Tab-separated table of C-alpha atoms in Angstrom:
chain	number	residue	atom	x	y	z
A	1108	MET	CA	144.627	-16.972	90.694
A	1109	THR	CA	142.562	-14.262	89.026
A	1110	GLU	CA	139.809	-12.888	91.246
A	1111	ALA	CA	136.307	-13.604	89.956
A	1112	THR	CA	134.110	-10.527	89.313
A	1113	TYR	CA	130.490	-10.258	88.570
A	1114	THR	CA	127.972	-7.497	87.913
A	1115	ILE	CA	125.002	-6.932	90.094
A	1116	ALA	CA	122.861	-8.085	87.175
A	1117	GLN	CA	124.724	-11.281	86.748
A	1118	ILE	CA	124.511	-12.059	90.575
A	1119	ALA	CA	120.890	-11.408	90.637
A	1120	SER	CA	120.306	-13.687	87.607
A	1121	VAL	CA	122.021	-16.629	89.340
A	1122	LEU	CA	120.116	-16.124	92.522
A	1123	GLU	CA	116.815	-15.521	90.684
A	1124	ALA	CA	116.507	-12.287	92.754
A	1125	ASP	CA	115.459	-8.707	91.906
A	1126	ALA	CA	118.241	-6.174	91.215
A	1127	PHE	CA	117.720	-2.500	91.521
A	1128	GLY	CA	119.907	0.620	90.799
A	1129	ASP	CA	123.252	0.517	88.916
A	1130	VAL	CA	122.981	-3.160	87.905
A	1131	ASP	CA	126.299	-2.862	85.943
A	1132	LEU	CA	128.303	-2.222	89.126
A	1133	VAL	CA	131.084	-4.770	89.367
A	1134	ILE	CA	131.470	-6.814	92.628
A	1135	SER	CA	134.633	-8.841	93.450
A	1136	ARG	CA	133.955	-9.919	97.005
A	1137	LEU	CA	131.379	-10.361	99.766
A	1138	SER	CA	131.649	-8.554	102.923
A	1139	GLU	CA	129.993	-7.802	106.189
A	1140	PRO	CA	128.499	-4.407	106.130
A	1141	GLN	CA	130.938	-2.602	108.408
A	1142	ASN	CA	133.951	-3.906	106.623
A	1143	ALA	CA	132.591	-3.533	103.027
A	1144	GLY	CA	134.716	-1.638	100.514
A	1145	PRO	CA	133.500	-0.100	97.152
A	1146	ASP	CA	133.897	-3.339	95.127
A	1147	ASP	CA	132.234	-5.540	97.778
A	1148	LEU	CA	128.747	-6.749	98.075
A	1149	ALA	CA	127.615	-6.093	101.622
A	1150	LEU	CA	125.412	-8.763	103.179
A	1151	ALA	CA	122.880	-6.700	104.858
A	1152	SER	CA	119.835	-9.239	104.923
A	1153	ASN	CA	118.055	-7.707	107.820
A	1154	GLU	CA	117.913	-4.476	109.780
A	1155	SER	CA	120.267	-5.586	112.390
A	1156	TYR	CA	123.026	-6.104	109.715
A	1157	ALA	CA	121.942	-3.060	107.796
A	1158	LYS	CA	122.526	-0.625	110.584
A	1159	HIS	CA	126.216	-1.146	110.170
A	1160	LEU	CA	126.351	-0.082	106.488
A	1161	SER	CA	127.304	3.429	107.515
A	1162	GLN	CA	130.596	2.173	108.969
A	1163	GLY	CA	131.703	0.636	105.705
A	1164	ASN	CA	132.012	1.923	102.100
A	1165	ALA	CA	129.713	-0.457	100.285
A	1166	ARG	CA	128.113	0.816	97.110
A	1167	ALA	CA	125.850	-2.371	96.820
A	1168	ALA	CA	124.269	-4.646	99.307
A	1169	LEU	CA	122.054	-7.819	99.419
A	1170	VAL	CA	118.960	-6.648	101.340
A	1171	TRP	CA	115.699	-7.881	102.440
A	1172	SER	CA	112.232	-7.149	100.828
A	1173	ASP	CA	111.003	-3.633	101.247
A	1174	ALA	CA	114.286	-2.432	102.538
A	1175	ASP	CA	114.991	1.354	101.840
A	1176	TRP	CA	118.327	0.568	100.100
A	1177	GLN	CA	118.621	4.067	98.634
A	1178	GLY	CA	118.243	5.524	102.125
A	1179	PHE	CA	121.334	3.601	103.093
A	1180	GLY	CA	123.239	5.499	100.532
A	1181	LEU	CA	123.586	2.473	98.146
A	1182	ARG	CA	123.895	2.602	94.403
A	1183	ALA	CA	122.474	-0.842	93.799
A	1184	ALA	CA	120.749	-3.538	95.698
A	1185	ILE	CA	119.877	-7.224	95.343
A	1186	VAL	CA	116.622	-8.470	96.801
A	1187	PRO	CA	116.179	-12.197	96.947
A	1188	ARG	CA	113.044	-14.016	97.978
A	1189	ARG	CA	114.691	-15.682	100.889
A	1190	PRO	CA	118.113	-14.052	101.943
A	1191	ARG	CA	119.422	-16.953	103.908
A	1192	TYR	CA	118.823	-19.461	101.026
A	1193	ALA	CA	120.365	-16.952	98.627
A	1194	MET	CA	123.642	-17.269	100.541
A	1195	ALA	CA	124.092	-20.753	99.174
A	1196	GLY	CA	124.244	-19.536	95.573
A	1197	LEU	CA	126.141	-16.445	96.339
A	1198	THR	CA	128.945	-18.104	98.385
A	1199	ARG	CA	129.162	-20.789	95.627
A	1200	MET	CA	129.816	-18.109	93.012
A	1201	MET	CA	132.475	-16.309	95.031
A	1202	ASP	CA	134.189	-19.395	96.481
A	1203	PRO	CA	137.954	-19.243	95.405
A	1204	GLY	CA	138.531	-22.891	96.285
A	1205	GLN	CA	141.601	-24.379	97.785
A	1206	GLY	CA	143.998	-23.998	94.890
A	1207	PHE	CA	144.301	-27.775	94.267
A	1208	GLY	CA	146.076	-28.448	90.900
A	1209	GLN	CA	144.939	-30.248	87.804
A	1210	GLY	CA	145.762	-33.880	87.035
A	1211	ILE	CA	147.577	-36.491	89.210
A	1212	HIS	CA	150.551	-35.068	91.321
A	1213	GLY	CA	153.863	-36.796	90.687
A	1214	THR	CA	154.185	-37.909	94.309
A	1215	ALA	CA	150.807	-39.651	94.403
A	1216	VAL	CA	150.857	-43.429	94.522
A	1217	ILE	CA	148.060	-45.000	92.318
A	1218	ASP	CA	147.798	-48.828	92.134
A	1219	PRO	CA	147.787	-50.087	88.447
A	1220	THR	CA	144.382	-51.732	89.082
A	1221	ALA	CA	142.631	-48.495	90.238
A	1222	VAL	CA	140.128	-47.055	87.958
A	1223	ILE	CA	140.456	-43.075	87.666
A	1224	GLY	CA	137.847	-41.206	85.795
A	1225	GLU	CA	138.144	-38.381	83.446
A	1226	ASN	CA	139.368	-34.985	84.606
A	1227	VAL	CA	140.215	-36.209	88.181
A	1228	SER	CA	142.611	-34.176	90.301
A	1229	ILE	CA	144.706	-36.186	92.867
A	1230	GLY	CA	147.056	-34.281	95.166
A	1231	ALA	CA	150.443	-34.828	96.517
A	1232	PHE	CA	151.167	-37.943	98.560
A	1233	THR	CA	147.821	-39.387	98.134
A	1234	VAL	CA	147.595	-43.193	97.922
A	1235	VAL	CA	144.931	-44.986	95.853
A	1236	ALA	CA	144.827	-48.725	96.497
A	1237	ALA	CA	144.083	-51.726	94.460
A	1238	GLY	CA	140.674	-51.970	92.814
A	1239	ALA	CA	139.590	-48.409	93.898
A	1240	LYS	CA	137.447	-46.468	91.634
A	1241	ILE	CA	137.318	-42.678	91.557
A	1242	GLY	CA	134.511	-41.021	89.343
A	1243	ARG	CA	134.968	-38.270	86.833
A	1244	ASP	CA	135.590	-34.612	87.652
A	1245	SER	CA	136.476	-35.521	91.261
A	1246	VAL	CA	139.097	-33.673	93.426
A	1247	ILE	CA	141.058	-35.772	95.844
A	1248	GLY	CA	143.330	-33.497	97.887
A	1249	PRO	CA	146.782	-34.086	99.259
A	1250	HIS	CA	147.660	-36.774	101.731
A	1251	CYS	CA	144.475	-38.659	101.097
A	1252	TYR	CA	143.954	-42.397	101.244
A	1253	VAL	CA	141.524	-44.406	99.056
A	1254	GLY	CA	141.358	-48.059	100.133
A	1255	TRP	CA	141.118	-51.293	98.470
A	1256	ASN	CA	138.057	-51.776	96.363
A	1257	ALA	CA	136.571	-48.287	97.500
A	1258	LYS	CA	134.293	-46.531	95.119
A	1259	ILE	CA	133.904	-42.781	94.948
A	1260	GLY	CA	131.272	-41.316	92.597
A	1261	SER	CA	131.683	-38.493	90.128
A	1262	GLN	CA	132.294	-34.817	91.282
A	1263	ALA	CA	133.656	-35.803	94.591
A	1264	TYR	CA	135.536	-33.042	96.446
A	1265	PHE	CA	137.848	-34.321	99.238
A	1266	ARG	CA	140.033	-31.878	101.160
A	1267	GLU	CA	143.355	-32.829	102.580
A	1268	ASN	CA	143.880	-35.949	104.760
A	1269	VAL	CA	140.783	-37.714	104.133
A	1270	SER	CA	140.850	-41.620	104.581
A	1271	VAL	CA	138.480	-43.902	102.946
A	1272	GLY	CA	138.695	-47.497	104.029
A	1273	ALA	CA	138.276	-50.721	102.046
A	1274	ARG	CA	135.088	-51.466	100.295
A	1275	VAL	CA	133.598	-48.072	101.207
A	1276	THR	CA	131.098	-46.823	98.722
A	1277	ILE	CA	130.349	-43.049	98.199
A	1278	GLY	CA	127.867	-41.590	95.895
A	1279	GLU	CA	127.904	-38.725	93.591
A	1280	ARG	CA	128.957	-35.134	94.490
A	1281	SER	CA	130.288	-36.073	97.857
A	1282	ILE	CA	132.194	-33.440	99.994
A	1283	CYS	CA	134.704	-34.476	102.782
A	1284	GLN	CA	136.422	-31.887	104.928
A	1285	PRO	CA	139.992	-32.378	106.250
A	1286	GLY	CA	140.546	-35.415	108.521
A	1287	VAL	CA	137.492	-37.346	107.575
A	1288	ARG	CA	137.731	-41.032	108.428
A	1289	LEU	CA	135.359	-43.418	106.683
A	1290	GLY	CA	135.549	-47.142	107.313
A	1291	GLY	CA	137.375	-47.757	110.523
A	1292	ASP	CA	136.368	-50.799	112.453
A	1293	GLY	CA	133.281	-50.577	114.770
A	1294	PHE	CA	133.742	-50.611	118.435
A	1295	SER	CA	132.421	-54.077	119.209
A	1296	PHE	CA	133.749	-56.680	121.684
A	1297	ALA	CA	132.335	-59.622	123.557
A	1298	THR	CA	133.173	-61.798	126.666
A	1299	ALA	CA	132.984	-65.709	127.028
A	1300	ASP	CA	130.250	-65.342	129.694
A	1301	ARG	CA	127.688	-62.641	130.515
A	1302	SER	CA	129.595	-59.461	131.116
A	1303	ALA	CA	129.230	-56.910	134.005
A	1304	VAL	CA	127.763	-54.375	131.433
A	1305	GLU	CA	125.059	-56.872	130.302
A	1306	ALA	CA	124.254	-57.620	133.859
A	1307	ALA	CA	124.112	-53.961	134.912
A	1308	ARG	CA	121.779	-53.259	131.983
A	1309	ALA	CA	119.452	-56.116	133.008
A	1310	THR	CA	119.446	-55.274	136.798
A	1311	LEU	CA	120.273	-51.567	136.925
A	1312	GLY	CA	122.280	-52.529	139.997
A	1313	ASP	CA	125.879	-52.792	141.082
A	1314	GLN	CA	127.880	-55.644	139.813
A	1315	GLN	CA	130.388	-56.216	142.531
A	1316	ASP	CA	130.178	-60.119	142.418
A	1317	THR	CA	130.626	-60.317	138.723
A	1318	GLU	CA	133.788	-62.031	137.550
A	1319	ALA	CA	136.131	-59.893	135.524
A	1320	GLN	CA	136.711	-61.145	132.066
A	1321	ALA	CA	138.791	-60.195	128.976
A	1322	TRP	CA	137.124	-58.640	125.905
A	1323	MET	CA	137.262	-60.551	122.576
A	1324	ARG	CA	137.366	-58.483	119.318
A	1325	ILE	CA	134.401	-58.805	116.863
A	1326	HIS	CA	135.777	-57.939	113.376
A	1327	SER	CA	133.955	-55.622	111.090
A	1328	LEU	CA	132.959	-57.469	107.859
A	1329	GLY	CA	130.630	-54.760	106.589
A	1330	SER	CA	131.731	-51.381	105.328
A	1331	VAL	CA	130.263	-47.945	104.840
A	1332	LYS	CA	127.775	-46.900	102.118
A	1333	LEU	CA	127.088	-43.218	101.526
A	1334	GLY	CA	124.473	-41.814	99.141
A	1335	ASP	CA	124.585	-38.768	96.800
A	1336	ASP	CA	125.211	-35.227	97.792
A	1337	ILE	CA	126.569	-36.220	101.311
A	1338	GLU	CA	128.776	-33.635	103.114
A	1339	ILE	CA	130.972	-34.687	105.965
A	1340	GLY	CA	132.817	-32.229	108.365
A	1341	THR	CA	136.280	-32.076	109.700
A	1342	ASN	CA	137.551	-34.965	111.856
A	1343	THR	CA	134.275	-36.940	111.679
A	1344	ALA	CA	134.607	-40.766	111.916
A	1345	ILE	CA	132.110	-43.326	110.488
A	1346	ASP	CA	132.631	-46.922	111.488
A	1347	CYS	CA	132.087	-50.010	109.317
A	1348	GLY	CA	129.130	-52.306	109.943
A	1349	THR	CA	129.857	-55.672	111.724
A	1350	ILE	CA	127.978	-57.755	109.177
A	1351	ARG	CA	125.924	-55.221	106.908
A	1352	ASP	CA	127.148	-51.757	106.003
A	1353	THR	CA	126.745	-48.638	107.895
A	1354	ARG	CA	124.475	-46.479	105.705
A	1355	ILE	CA	123.826	-42.803	105.162
A	1356	GLY	CA	121.166	-41.477	102.810
A	1357	ASP	CA	121.128	-38.861	100.004
A	1358	ARG	CA	121.835	-35.287	100.931
A	1359	THR	CA	122.491	-35.697	104.580
A	1360	LYS	CA	124.990	-33.240	106.007
A	1361	ILE	CA	127.234	-34.078	108.777
A	1362	ASP	CA	129.237	-31.577	111.014
A	1363	ASN	CA	132.751	-31.647	112.412
A	1364	LEU	CA	133.800	-34.162	115.195
A	1365	VAL	CA	130.800	-36.492	114.767
A	1366	HIS	CA	131.054	-40.179	115.619
A	1367	ILE	CA	128.818	-42.633	113.869
A	1368	GLY	CA	129.052	-46.066	115.258
A	1369	HIS	CA	128.839	-49.458	113.500
A	1370	ASN	CA	125.583	-50.685	111.781
A	1371	CYS	CA	124.080	-47.204	112.028
A	1372	VAL	CA	121.513	-46.226	109.391
A	1373	ILE	CA	120.702	-42.592	108.724
A	1374	GLY	CA	118.073	-41.426	106.358
A	1375	MET	CA	117.866	-38.778	103.781
A	1376	ASP	CA	118.247	-34.863	104.340
A	1377	CYS	CA	119.414	-35.105	107.897
A	1378	LEU	CA	121.511	-32.646	109.735
A	1379	ILE	CA	123.931	-34.149	112.158
A	1380	CYS	CA	125.673	-31.241	114.078
A	1381	GLY	CA	128.995	-31.007	115.725
A	1382	GLN	CA	130.150	-33.521	118.462
A	1383	VAL	CA	127.090	-35.769	118.034
A	1384	GLY	CA	127.655	-39.435	118.955
A	1385	LEU	CA	125.683	-42.268	117.696
A	1386	ALA	CA	126.265	-45.686	119.375
A	1387	GLY	CA	125.998	-48.815	117.321
A	1388	SER	CA	122.819	-49.950	115.395
A	1389	VAL	CA	121.139	-46.756	115.651
A	1390	THR	CA	118.291	-46.225	113.007
A	1391	ILE	CA	117.480	-42.582	112.149
A	1392	GLY	CA	114.677	-41.589	109.735
A	1393	ASN	CA	114.586	-38.833	107.058
A	1394	ASN	CA	114.852	-35.145	107.823
A	1395	VAL	CA	116.043	-35.532	111.331
A	1396	VAL	CA	118.096	-32.727	113.045
A	1397	LEU	CA	120.395	-33.559	115.863
A	1398	ALA	CA	121.886	-30.401	117.362
A	1399	GLY	CA	125.339	-30.162	118.830
A	1400	GLN	CA	126.502	-32.711	121.428
A	1401	VAL	CA	123.505	-34.898	121.093
A	1402	GLY	CA	124.063	-38.517	122.134
A	1403	VAL	CA	122.065	-41.506	121.064
A	1404	GLY	CA	122.220	-44.942	122.969
A	1405	ASP	CA	122.743	-48.053	120.946
A	1406	ASN	CA	119.999	-50.042	119.186
A	1407	LEU	CA	117.483	-46.989	119.238
A	1408	SER	CA	115.220	-45.741	116.474
A	1409	ILE	CA	114.520	-42.066	115.863
A	1410	GLY	CA	111.562	-41.353	113.561
A	1411	ASP	CA	111.351	-39.071	110.570
A	1412	ARG	CA	111.502	-35.227	111.211
A	1413	VAL	CA	112.616	-35.552	114.809
A	1414	ILE	CA	114.501	-32.492	116.100
A	1415	ALA	CA	116.714	-32.998	119.286
A	1416	GLY	CA	118.033	-29.850	120.995
A	1417	GLY	CA	121.640	-29.313	121.932
A	1418	ALA	CA	123.300	-31.749	124.295
A	1419	SER	CA	120.160	-33.955	124.472
A	1420	LYS	CA	120.942	-37.466	125.571
A	1421	ILE	CA	118.550	-39.824	123.820
A	1422	MET	CA	118.047	-43.106	125.921
A	1423	THR	CA	114.764	-44.413	124.391
A	1424	SER	CA	113.457	-44.587	120.900
A	1425	VAL	CA	111.796	-41.327	119.540
A	1426	PRO	CA	108.610	-41.364	117.489
A	1427	ALA	CA	108.347	-39.409	114.219
A	1428	GLY	CA	107.772	-35.566	114.351
A	1429	ARG	CA	108.788	-35.184	118.041
A	1430	THR	CA	111.103	-32.371	119.288
A	1431	VAL	CA	113.133	-33.421	122.356
A	1432	LEU	CA	115.548	-31.895	124.746
A	1433	GLY	CA	117.329	-32.741	127.924
A	1434	TYR	CA	119.091	-35.443	129.746
A	1435	PRO	CA	117.458	-37.886	129.494
A	1436	ALA	CA	115.687	-36.549	126.380
A	1437	THR	CA	112.007	-35.787	126.758
A	1438	LYS	CA	109.452	-33.842	124.801
A	1439	MET	CA	110.863	-30.204	124.663
A	1440	GLU	CA	107.863	-28.678	126.312
A	1441	THR	CA	107.942	-31.257	129.131
A	1442	ASN	CA	111.683	-30.715	129.635
A	1443	ILE	CA	111.263	-26.992	129.817
A	1444	SER	CA	108.412	-27.227	132.284
A	1445	SER	CA	110.469	-29.485	134.416
A	1446	TYR	CA	113.409	-27.018	134.360
A	1447	LYS	CA	111.179	-24.291	135.337
A	1448	ALA	CA	109.870	-26.439	138.289
A	1449	LEU	CA	113.426	-27.173	139.299
A	1450	ARG	CA	114.301	-23.436	139.371
A	1451	ARG	CA	111.362	-22.897	141.750
A	1452	LEU	CA	112.345	-25.668	144.031
A	1453	PRO	CA	114.385	-23.705	146.435
A	1454	ARG	CA	111.564	-21.216	146.829
A	1455	VAL	CA	109.187	-24.086	147.361
A	1456	MET	CA	111.360	-25.743	150.007
A	1457	LYS	CA	111.640	-22.374	151.827
A	1458	ASP	CA	107.830	-22.149	151.825
A	1459	ILE	CA	107.486	-25.658	153.057
A	1460	LYS	CA	109.957	-24.961	155.836
A	1461	ALA	CA	108.133	-21.962	156.834
A	1462	LEU	CA	104.850	-24.072	156.984
A	1463	GLN	CA	106.445	-26.620	159.037
A	1464	ASN	CA	107.723	-24.094	161.482
A	1465	ALA	CA	104.359	-22.561	161.693
A	1466	VAL	CA	102.592	-25.933	162.143
A	1467	PHE	CA	105.099	-27.070	164.858
A	1468	LYS	CA	104.834	-23.685	166.737
A	1469	SER	CA	101.089	-24.037	166.661
A	1470	ASP	CA	101.242	-27.511	168.175
A	1471	ALA	CA	103.690	-26.331	170.836
A	1472	ASP	CA	101.439	-23.386	171.705
A	1473	GLY	CA	98.461	-25.724	171.941
C-alpha cells in the first residue's frame, strides 16, 4: 500500500489550523520529537515535548500557540487552536488502516436471506446469519459473526473476531475492536425460595441458617441496541436485556475489557474506561465518565455529567454533576479529606497514647 503524503498546507487546512514557514514541505508520517526524521511531523504540542526536538531531525512540527518554532530549528510549523483536539483529525488523515480487502472473501459464509449493502467488505471466515442486515460502506473483518436478524448500520468498522448476537441493533458509523462480544445472555438466576443473597442484602448479617438451593436460569429475551457513532474496545462484553434491550446512546465510547450487564441503559456522549463493570439494570445519564476499574452495583442510577475516579466502587445512586471517588464512592473532596485523616491516624493515636500515659502518671503521683 502506497504511503499517504500531505503538505504542511494540506494538513493545516484539514485541521483548520495556522501554518507557518515552508508550507509546501511534504509529510509522510507522525512522530514523537526525539524520533522524528526529516519527512515526519513532530508532535510537540507543549514545551515538555518540544524540548526533545533537538534529539531528532524534524523539519516541521505541530506546536502550541506562541511557540518559538524557528528557535527550535524548524522550517515549518502547524499551530492548531487546541492541539489535543487536532490529534483526532491528524491521526485520521495518517491512519494506514488494517489492510482489509475489498468485497466479500471467498471463505465468508453469507446466508442467502442476509441483506448486504453496497460497498461492504467482509473478511475471511466471517459468518453472516439468516436475516442479518449490514449497511453500506461497512467493513466486517475476518473471523466475525453477525447473528440472526442482527442489524448493523452503514459505515460500520469491525475489526477481527467481533461477535454480534441475534437481534442486536447497531447504529451508523460504529467501531468495534477485536474480540468485542455483543448480545451474550445476561447473568440472571433465581431460586425457588428466598436465597441467601437476598437475605444477606436485607439483614446485612450472616446467613448460616439459610437452606442451600439450586439456581434456575432466567433467559434473556431482550437484546442489545446501540446508537450512532459508538466505539467499543477490545474484549468488551455487553449482555442482552432480560425483557427489554440493553441500550447505549449515541457517541458513547467504551474502552477495553468492560462488562455491561443485562438491562443497563447508558446515555449519550459517555466515556466508559477500561475494566469498568456495570451490574444489571444500571441507568447512566449523558456525558458521564467512569474511569478505569470503576464498579457499579445493580439497579443504581447515575445522573448526567457524573465523573467517577479510578477504581471507585459505586454502591448508591449518584446525583447529576457529582464527582466521586473511593470505596465506597463518596464526593471526591470528602474522600480525599477522609484519606488525609486516615494517614494522620497513626500520629493521632501516638498523641492519644502520650496523653493517656501523662494522665495515668499524674493520677498515680496524686
